[in-house]
Amino acid sequence: MGKKYERGMRERNSTGTELDPRNERRLGMRRRGKRKNKEGHGRGGWKDVQKYSKLFKTLTIHPDLSSLKLLCQEEKYDDDLPPTSVIICFHNEAWSVLLRTVHSVLDRSPPHLIEEVILVDDFSDLPHLGRPLEDYFLHQPKVKIIRARRREGLIRARLMGAAVAKAPILTYLDSHCECALGWLEPLLQRIANNWTTVVCPVIDVIDDETFEYHFRESGEVNVGGFDWNLQFSWHAMPEREHKRRNHTWDPVWSPTMAGGLFSINKKFFERLGTYDSGFDIWGGENLELSFKGEFGDVTSRKELRKRLQCKSFDWYLKNVYPELYIPGEALGQGEYWMFSKEGEIKRDEACLDYSGGDVILYPCHGAGGNQQWIYDPNLHTIQQASSRKCMELSPDKQSVLMNPCSGSPRQKWLVQNYDPTKLEKLAS
């Protein structure tokens, strides 16, 4: 799987996440590059299947990945790792793509660690996914097919698989990915070490036109986060994680997980209340599972939170995701912008940045420098910390310029609700 995510709960009821680069190519989860729409189909649906039908016929369902030689494959794991039920949900998936996924699990996993592979058919209507699929796996006793009687959507389909799973560990995979040798043991080892760890692999890419496998190094692993619209997003690994790790393949703690591929202890999954079955489509369930937020009808979720004695969201922000910008801590704001306590002028993940040319929007990096600004509430000026130039409105009022501070009316700015005492409170 390319990168391995590990949602490890260091303390009771906490919800951290770890990424484990060992699972990157070594775990080599390979996945097609084509994105999915909200219904879970490839964007072209059946047209895509027709488009690639000739290519599918030339593909072997047992591709050779023996060329992947990684140092992390020399790692040693416990001899008594718990087995897992692998749950793969699909709707109108292409024949060879689905078979390659299943065979990669069976061919490249220690047999005693695979209890079963559960294929959950979310009401497919393509002929090859009916009786032909059942006949194909007739002599594969570990492969089980269960079928929804109506279109359920990914979340309820996953819950169907979990309901019949026999193994103590659940592993969810997409129906269009491939596992390389050594993909499974690191996932199970993390859970064996701590039963409240949720493990997510890093993912390499399979080209959606040629099915070529694109291998990449695991030195830099992104971590999962979110914005205040509760949209999942990727971020650079925090410096605290760089300092904590000894090897490039060591696990990485992450505040949230992407949610497509992961392993979790079944009892812990149930203890968390599993997924909220009110989700009709994917998107949001990963954040809910990351910090058990409240979506839809929240009555049962509130009862669960009380029963689990969950910590507050403030605790989560301070201990699990301290890198997340909190709007309430802004020193002031304008109609569209926030002035952060770090001196950034930002909106969402974009900051005003000046390196000597134009003032531009650039992803916030938190390192100050080009993105650090100083507001003087008495002179109403905004000065860049490094250049000491002042921000100035252009004569046509269509852009901002950087010029030596002159006291010009065009260098006067009002930051609403500016409260420098917030800096003192944060310092204390």
Coordinates of C-alpha atoms in Angstrom, one line a residue:
M1 CA 0.0 0.0 0.0
G2 CA 2.1 3.0 -0.4
K3 CA 1.8 4.8 2.9
K4 CA 0.5 3.3 5.9
Y5 CA -1.8 5.2 8.2
E6 CA -2.1 4.3 11.7
R7 CA -4.8 5.8 13.8
G8 CA -3.3 5.0 17.2
M9 CA -5.1 6.0 20.3
R10 CA -2.3 6.7 22.8
E11 CA -4.7 7.3 25.6
R12 CA -8.1 5.8 26.3
N13 CA -10.7 7.3 23.9
S14 CA -8.1 9.4 22.1
T15 CA -8.1 9.5 18.4
G16 CA -4.7 9.9 16.8
T17 CA -3.7 8.5 13.5
E18 CA -0.3 7.1 12.4
L19 CA 1.1 6.7 8.9
D20 CA 3.6 4.0 8.4
P21 CA 5.7 4.4 5.3
R22 CA 6.8 0.8 5.7
N23 CA 3.5 0.0 4.1
E24 CA 4.2 2.2 1.1
R25 CA 5.5 0.0 -1.7
R26 CA 6.3 -2.7 0.7
L27 CA 2.8 -2.6 1.7
G28 CA 2.3 -1.6 -1.8
M29 CA -1.3 -1.1 -2.0
R30 CA -1.8 -0.1 -5.6
R31 CA -4.7 1.8 -6.7
R32 CA -6.0 3.2 -10.0
G33 CA -5.6 6.9 -10.4
K34 CA -9.2 7.6 -11.6
R35 CA -11.3 9.3 -9.0
K36 CA -14.8 8.4 -8.1
N37 CA -18.0 10.3 -8.0
K38 CA -20.3 10.4 -5.0
E39 CA -22.1 7.2 -6.1
G40 CA -18.9 5.3 -6.0
H41 CA -18.7 4.7 -9.7
G42 CA -15.8 5.7 -11.9
R43 CA -16.8 9.0 -13.5
G44 CA -17.6 7.4 -16.8
G45 CA -19.4 4.4 -15.2
W46 CA -20.1 1.6 -17.7
K47 CA -18.6 3.7 -20.5
D48 CA -15.3 3.5 -18.7
V49 CA -15.6 -0.3 -18.5
Q50 CA -16.3 -0.4 -22.3
K51 CA -13.4 1.9 -23.0
Y52 CA -11.0 -0.3 -21.1
S53 CA -12.5 -3.6 -22.1
K54 CA -9.7 -4.5 -24.5
L55 CA -7.1 -3.5 -21.9
F56 CA -8.8 -5.6 -19.2
K57 CA -8.6 -8.7 -21.5
T58 CA -4.9 -8.4 -21.8
L59 CA -4.3 -8.1 -18.0
T60 CA -3.2 -11.0 -16.0
I61 CA -5.0 -11.4 -12.7
H62 CA -1.7 -12.5 -11.1
P63 CA 0.7 -9.6 -11.9
D64 CA 4.4 -10.0 -11.0
L65 CA 5.5 -7.5 -8.3
S66 CA 8.6 -9.4 -7.3
S67 CA 10.8 -6.5 -8.5
L68 CA 9.8 -4.5 -5.4
K69 CA 12.7 -4.9 -3.0
L70 CA 12.6 -2.8 0.1
L71 CA 14.7 -2.6 3.2
C72 CA 11.6 -2.5 5.3
Q73 CA 10.7 -6.0 4.1
E74 CA 13.4 -7.2 6.5
E75 CA 11.3 -6.2 9.5
K76 CA 10.3 -9.0 11.9
Y77 CA 6.8 -9.4 13.2
D78 CA 5.1 -11.5 15.9
D79 CA 4.5 -15.1 15.0
D80 CA 1.0 -15.0 16.6
L81 CA -0.5 -12.0 14.8
P82 CA -4.3 -12.0 14.8
P83 CA -6.1 -12.9 11.5
T84 CA -8.2 -10.5 9.6
S85 CA -11.4 -10.5 7.5
V86 CA -10.8 -8.4 4.4
I87 CA -14.0 -6.6 3.3
I88 CA -14.2 -5.3 -0.3
C89 CA -17.4 -3.4 -1.3
F90 CA -18.1 -2.9 -5.0
H91 CA -20.8 -1.7 -7.4
N92 CA -20.5 -2.5 -11.1
E93 CA -16.7 -3.0 -10.9
A94 CA -14.8 -4.2 -13.9
W95 CA -14.2 -8.0 -14.0
S96 CA -10.4 -8.2 -14.1
V97 CA -9.9 -5.2 -11.7
L98 CA -12.0 -6.9 -9.0
L99 CA -10.3 -10.2 -9.5
R100 CA -6.8 -8.6 -9.4
T101 CA -7.8 -7.0 -6.1
V102 CA -9.0 -10.3 -4.6
H103 CA -6.1 -12.4 -5.9
S104 CA -3.5 -9.8 -4.7
V105 CA -4.9 -10.3 -1.2
L106 CA -4.9 -14.1 -1.4
D107 CA -1.6 -14.4 -3.3
R108 CA 0.5 -11.9 -1.2
S109 CA -0.7 -12.5 2.3
P110 CA 0.3 -15.3 4.8
P111 CA -2.6 -17.7 4.5
H112 CA -3.0 -18.1 8.2
L113 CA -3.6 -14.3 8.5
I114 CA -6.5 -14.2 6.1
E115 CA -9.6 -15.6 7.7
E116 CA -11.8 -14.7 4.8
V117 CA -12.3 -12.2 1.9
I118 CA -15.9 -10.8 2.0
L119 CA -17.1 -9.3 -1.2
V120 CA -20.1 -7.0 -0.6
D121 CA -22.1 -6.4 -3.8
D122 CA -23.9 -3.1 -3.5
F123 CA -26.7 -4.0 -5.9
S124 CA -24.6 -4.3 -9.1
D125 CA -26.5 -4.9 -12.3
L126 CA -23.7 -5.9 -14.7
P127 CA -24.0 -9.6 -15.8
H128 CA -20.5 -10.6 -15.0
L129 CA -20.9 -9.7 -11.3
G130 CA -23.8 -12.1 -10.9
R131 CA -23.6 -15.9 -11.4
P132 CA -20.2 -15.7 -13.2
L133 CA -18.6 -14.2 -10.1
E134 CA -20.0 -16.8 -7.9
D135 CA -18.9 -19.6 -10.2
Y136 CA -15.4 -18.1 -10.4
F137 CA -14.9 -18.2 -6.6
L138 CA -16.7 -21.5 -6.1
H139 CA -13.5 -23.3 -5.2
Q140 CA -12.1 -20.5 -3.1
P141 CA -13.5 -21.3 0.3
K142 CA -12.1 -18.1 1.9
V143 CA -14.0 -15.9 -0.6
K144 CA -17.6 -15.1 0.4
I145 CA -20.1 -13.0 -1.6
I146 CA -22.9 -11.2 0.1
R147 CA -25.4 -9.1 -1.8
A148 CA -27.5 -6.0 -1.0
R149 CA -31.1 -6.2 -2.0
R150 CA -31.1 -2.5 -2.9
R151 CA -28.5 0.2 -3.4
E152 CA -27.1 0.9 0.1
G153 CA -24.1 3.1 -0.5
L154 CA -20.5 2.5 0.6
I155 CA -21.0 3.0 4.4
R156 CA -24.0 0.6 4.9
A157 CA -22.3 -1.9 2.5
R158 CA -19.2 -1.8 4.8
L159 CA -21.5 -2.4 7.8
M160 CA -23.0 -5.4 6.0
G161 CA -19.5 -6.9 5.7
A162 CA -18.6 -6.2 9.3
A163 CA -21.8 -7.8 10.5
V164 CA -20.8 -11.2 9.1
A165 CA -17.0 -11.0 9.6
K166 CA -15.5 -13.7 11.8
A167 CA -12.0 -12.5 12.4
P168 CA -11.0 -10.2 15.3
I169 CA -9.6 -7.7 12.8
L170 CA -11.4 -6.0 10.0
T171 CA -9.5 -4.8 6.9
Y172 CA -11.4 -2.6 4.4
L173 CA -10.1 -2.3 0.9
D174 CA -11.4 -0.7 -2.3
S175 CA -12.4 -3.0 -5.1
H176 CA -9.7 -1.6 -7.5
C177 CA -6.4 -1.9 -5.6
E178 CA -3.6 -4.4 -5.4
C179 CA -1.5 -5.5 -2.5
A180 CA 2.2 -6.2 -2.7
L181 CA 4.2 -8.7 -0.6
G182 CA 4.4 -7.6 3.0
W183 CA 1.3 -5.4 2.9
L184 CA -0.6 -7.1 5.8
E185 CA 1.8 -7.9 8.6
P186 CA 2.6 -4.2 9.6
L187 CA -1.1 -3.4 9.8
L188 CA -1.8 -6.4 12.1
Q189 CA 1.3 -5.8 14.2
R190 CA 0.2 -2.3 15.1
I191 CA -3.1 -3.6 16.3
A192 CA -1.5 -6.4 18.2
N193 CA 0.6 -3.8 20.0
N194 CA -2.4 -1.7 20.8
W195 CA -5.9 -2.9 20.1
T196 CA -7.2 0.7 19.9
T197 CA -4.9 1.5 16.9
V198 CA -6.5 2.0 13.6
V199 CA -4.0 1.5 10.7
C200 CA -4.2 3.0 7.3
P201 CA -1.7 2.3 4.5
V202 CA 0.0 4.8 2.3
I203 CA -1.1 4.3 -1.3
D204 CA 1.0 4.2 -4.5
V205 CA -0.7 4.8 -7.8
I206 CA -1.8 2.6 -10.7
D207 CA -2.1 4.5 -13.9
D208 CA -5.7 4.7 -15.0
E209 CA -4.8 4.4 -18.7
T210 CA -2.2 1.6 -18.7
F211 CA -2.4 0.1 -15.2
E212 CA 1.3 0.7 -14.8
Y213 CA 2.4 0.7 -11.2
H214 CA 4.1 4.0 -10.1
F215 CA 6.4 3.3 -7.2
R216 CA 7.6 6.2 -4.9
E217 CA 9.9 6.6 -2.0
S218 CA 8.5 6.9 1.5
G219 CA 10.8 9.5 3.0
E220 CA 8.0 12.1 3.1
V221 CA 4.6 11.1 4.3
N222 CA 1.6 13.4 4.4
V223 CA -0.8 13.3 7.3
G224 CA -4.5 13.7 7.3
G225 CA -6.3 16.8 8.5
F226 CA -9.4 18.8 7.8
D227 CA -10.6 22.4 7.4
W228 CA -13.5 24.1 9.1
N229 CA -15.9 23.0 6.4
L230 CA -15.1 19.5 7.6
Q231 CA -13.4 18.6 4.3
F232 CA -10.6 16.1 4.6
S233 CA -7.2 17.3 3.4
W234 CA -3.6 16.3 3.3
H235 CA -0.8 18.2 5.0
A236 CA 2.9 17.9 5.4
M237 CA 4.2 15.9 8.2
P238 CA 4.6 18.1 11.4
E239 CA 8.1 18.7 12.6
R240 CA 7.3 16.9 15.9
E241 CA 6.7 13.8 13.9
H242 CA 10.0 14.2 12.0
K243 CA 11.8 14.4 15.4
R244 CA 10.0 11.4 16.8
R245 CA 10.8 8.9 14.0
N246 CA 14.1 7.0 13.8
H247 CA 13.6 5.5 10.2
T248 CA 11.8 6.7 7.1
W249 CA 9.5 3.6 7.4
D250 CA 8.5 4.3 11.0
P251 CA 4.7 5.0 11.6
V252 CA 3.5 8.5 11.6
W253 CA 0.8 9.8 13.8
S254 CA -2.0 11.6 11.9
P255 CA -5.0 13.6 13.3
T256 CA -7.4 12.0 10.8
M257 CA -7.5 9.3 8.1
A258 CA -8.6 9.3 4.5
G259 CA -10.8 6.2 5.3
G260 CA -10.6 4.2 2.1
L261 CA -8.2 1.5 3.2
F262 CA -7.6 0.6 6.9
S263 CA -7.5 -2.1 9.5
I264 CA -9.3 -1.9 12.8
N265 CA -10.0 -4.3 15.8
K266 CA -13.6 -5.4 15.4
K267 CA -14.4 -5.0 19.0
F268 CA -13.0 -1.5 19.1
F269 CA -14.9 -0.7 15.9
E270 CA -18.1 -1.7 17.7
R271 CA -17.1 0.1 20.9
L272 CA -16.8 3.3 18.9
G273 CA -20.3 2.7 17.5
T274 CA -19.0 1.6 14.0
Y275 CA -20.1 4.0 11.2
D276 CA -23.2 6.2 11.4
S277 CA -25.6 4.2 9.3
G278 CA -27.3 7.4 8.3
F279 CA -24.6 8.2 5.8
D280 CA -26.0 7.6 2.3
I281 CA -22.7 8.2 0.4
W282 CA -19.0 8.2 1.3
G283 CA -17.4 11.4 2.5
G284 CA -17.5 12.4 6.2
E285 CA -17.4 8.9 7.7
N286 CA -13.6 9.1 7.9
L287 CA -13.7 12.2 10.0
E288 CA -16.5 10.8 12.1
L289 CA -14.4 7.7 12.8
S290 CA -11.4 9.9 13.4
F291 CA -12.9 12.0 16.2
K292 CA -16.5 10.6 16.4
G293 CA -18.1 13.9 15.4
E294 CA -21.8 14.4 15.1
F295 CA -23.6 14.1 11.8
G296 CA -27.2 13.5 10.8
D297 CA -29.5 12.4 13.7
V298 CA -27.1 12.8 16.6
T299 CA -29.1 11.3 19.4
S300 CA -27.4 7.9 19.4
R301 CA -24.0 9.6 18.8
K302 CA -24.5 11.7 21.9
E303 CA -25.4 8.7 24.0
L304 CA -22.3 7.0 22.6
R305 CA -20.1 9.9 23.5
K306 CA -21.5 9.9 27.1
R307 CA -21.0 6.1 27.4
L308 CA -17.4 6.3 26.2
Q309 CA -16.6 9.3 28.3
C310 CA -15.1 11.0 25.3
K311 CA -12.7 14.0 25.8
S312 CA -13.8 17.4 24.5
F313 CA -13.0 18.6 21.0
D314 CA -10.8 21.3 22.6
W315 CA -8.7 18.5 23.9
Y316 CA -8.5 16.9 20.5
L317 CA -7.3 20.2 18.9
K318 CA -4.7 20.8 21.6
N319 CA -3.3 17.2 21.8
V320 CA -4.0 15.5 18.5
Y321 CA -4.1 18.3 15.9
P322 CA -2.3 21.3 17.4
E323 CA -1.2 22.4 13.9
L324 CA -4.8 23.2 12.9
Y325 CA -5.6 26.9 12.6
I326 CA -8.4 27.9 15.0
P327 CA -10.4 30.9 13.7
G328 CA -11.4 31.8 17.3
E329 CA -7.8 32.5 18.1
A330 CA -7.4 35.1 15.4
L331 CA -6.1 38.5 16.5
G332 CA -8.6 40.2 14.2
Q333 CA -10.2 39.8 10.9
G334 CA -11.5 41.6 7.8
E335 CA -14.5 40.7 5.6
Y336 CA -12.6 37.9 3.9
W337 CA -9.4 37.4 6.0
M338 CA -8.1 36.4 9.4
F339 CA -5.0 37.8 11.1
S340 CA -3.5 34.8 12.9
K341 CA -1.5 34.8 16.1
E342 CA 1.5 33.8 14.0
G343 CA 1.2 37.1 12.0
E344 CA -0.4 35.4 8.9
I345 CA -3.1 37.0 6.9
K346 CA -5.0 34.0 5.8
R347 CA -8.2 32.4 4.5
D348 CA -8.5 28.7 4.9
E349 CA -5.1 27.2 3.9
A350 CA -4.0 30.2 1.8
C351 CA -1.8 33.0 3.2
L352 CA -0.6 36.4 1.8
D353 CA 3.0 35.9 0.7
Y354 CA 5.5 38.5 -0.4
S355 CA 9.0 37.6 -1.6
G356 CA 10.0 40.9 -3.4
G357 CA 7.6 40.8 -6.3
D358 CA 3.8 40.7 -6.2
V359 CA 1.8 39.9 -3.1
I360 CA 0.4 36.5 -3.8
L361 CA -1.6 33.7 -2.2
Y362 CA 0.4 30.8 -1.2
P363 CA -0.2 27.7 0.9
C364 CA 0.4 28.6 4.6
H365 CA 3.6 27.0 5.8
G366 CA 3.7 28.4 9.4
A367 CA 7.4 29.3 9.1
G368 CA 6.9 33.1 9.1
G369 CA 9.3 34.8 6.7
N370 CA 7.4 35.8 3.5
Q371 CA 4.1 35.2 5.3
Q372 CA 4.7 37.1 8.5
W373 CA 3.0 40.5 8.9
I374 CA 2.9 43.1 11.7
Y375 CA -0.2 45.2 12.3
D376 CA 0.1 48.5 14.1
P377 CA -3.4 49.3 15.6
N378 CA -2.4 52.9 16.2
L379 CA -0.9 53.8 12.8
H380 CA -3.2 51.2 11.0
T381 CA -0.4 49.9 8.9
I382 CA 0.4 46.4 7.9
Q383 CA 4.2 45.8 7.6
Q384 CA 5.9 42.7 6.4
A385 CA 8.3 41.4 9.0
S386 CA 11.2 40.6 6.7
S387 CA 11.2 43.5 4.2
R388 CA 9.8 46.1 6.6
K389 CA 7.8 47.5 3.7
C390 CA 4.2 48.5 4.2
M391 CA 1.2 47.1 2.4
E392 CA -0.4 49.7 0.1
L393 CA -3.6 49.8 -2.0
S394 CA -2.9 50.3 -5.7
P395 CA -4.1 53.6 -7.2
D396 CA -6.8 51.7 -9.2
K397 CA -7.8 49.8 -6.0
Q398 CA -7.5 46.5 -7.8
S399 CA -4.4 45.1 -6.0
V400 CA -2.0 45.6 -3.2
L401 CA 1.6 46.8 -3.4
M402 CA 4.6 46.7 -1.1
N403 CA 6.3 50.1 -0.7
P404 CA 8.5 51.8 2.0
C405 CA 6.3 53.0 4.8
S406 CA 5.3 56.6 4.2
G407 CA 2.1 57.2 6.2
S408 CA 0.1 57.5 2.9
P409 CA -3.7 57.1 3.3
R410 CA -3.4 54.1 0.9
Q411 CA -1.2 52.4 3.6
K412 CA -4.0 52.6 6.2
W413 CA -5.8 49.4 7.0
L414 CA -8.5 48.4 9.6
V415 CA -8.2 45.0 11.1
Q416 CA -11.6 44.5 12.8
N417 CA -11.8 43.3 16.4
Y418 CA -8.1 43.4 16.7
D419 CA -7.2 42.0 20.1
P420 CA -3.5 41.8 20.9
T421 CA -4.2 40.4 24.4
K422 CA -4.9 37.1 22.7
L423 CA -1.2 36.8 22.3
E424 CA -0.6 37.2 26.0
K425 CA -3.3 34.7 26.8
L426 CA -1.8 32.1 24.5
A427 CA 1.7 32.8 25.9
S428 CA 0.5 32.2 29.4

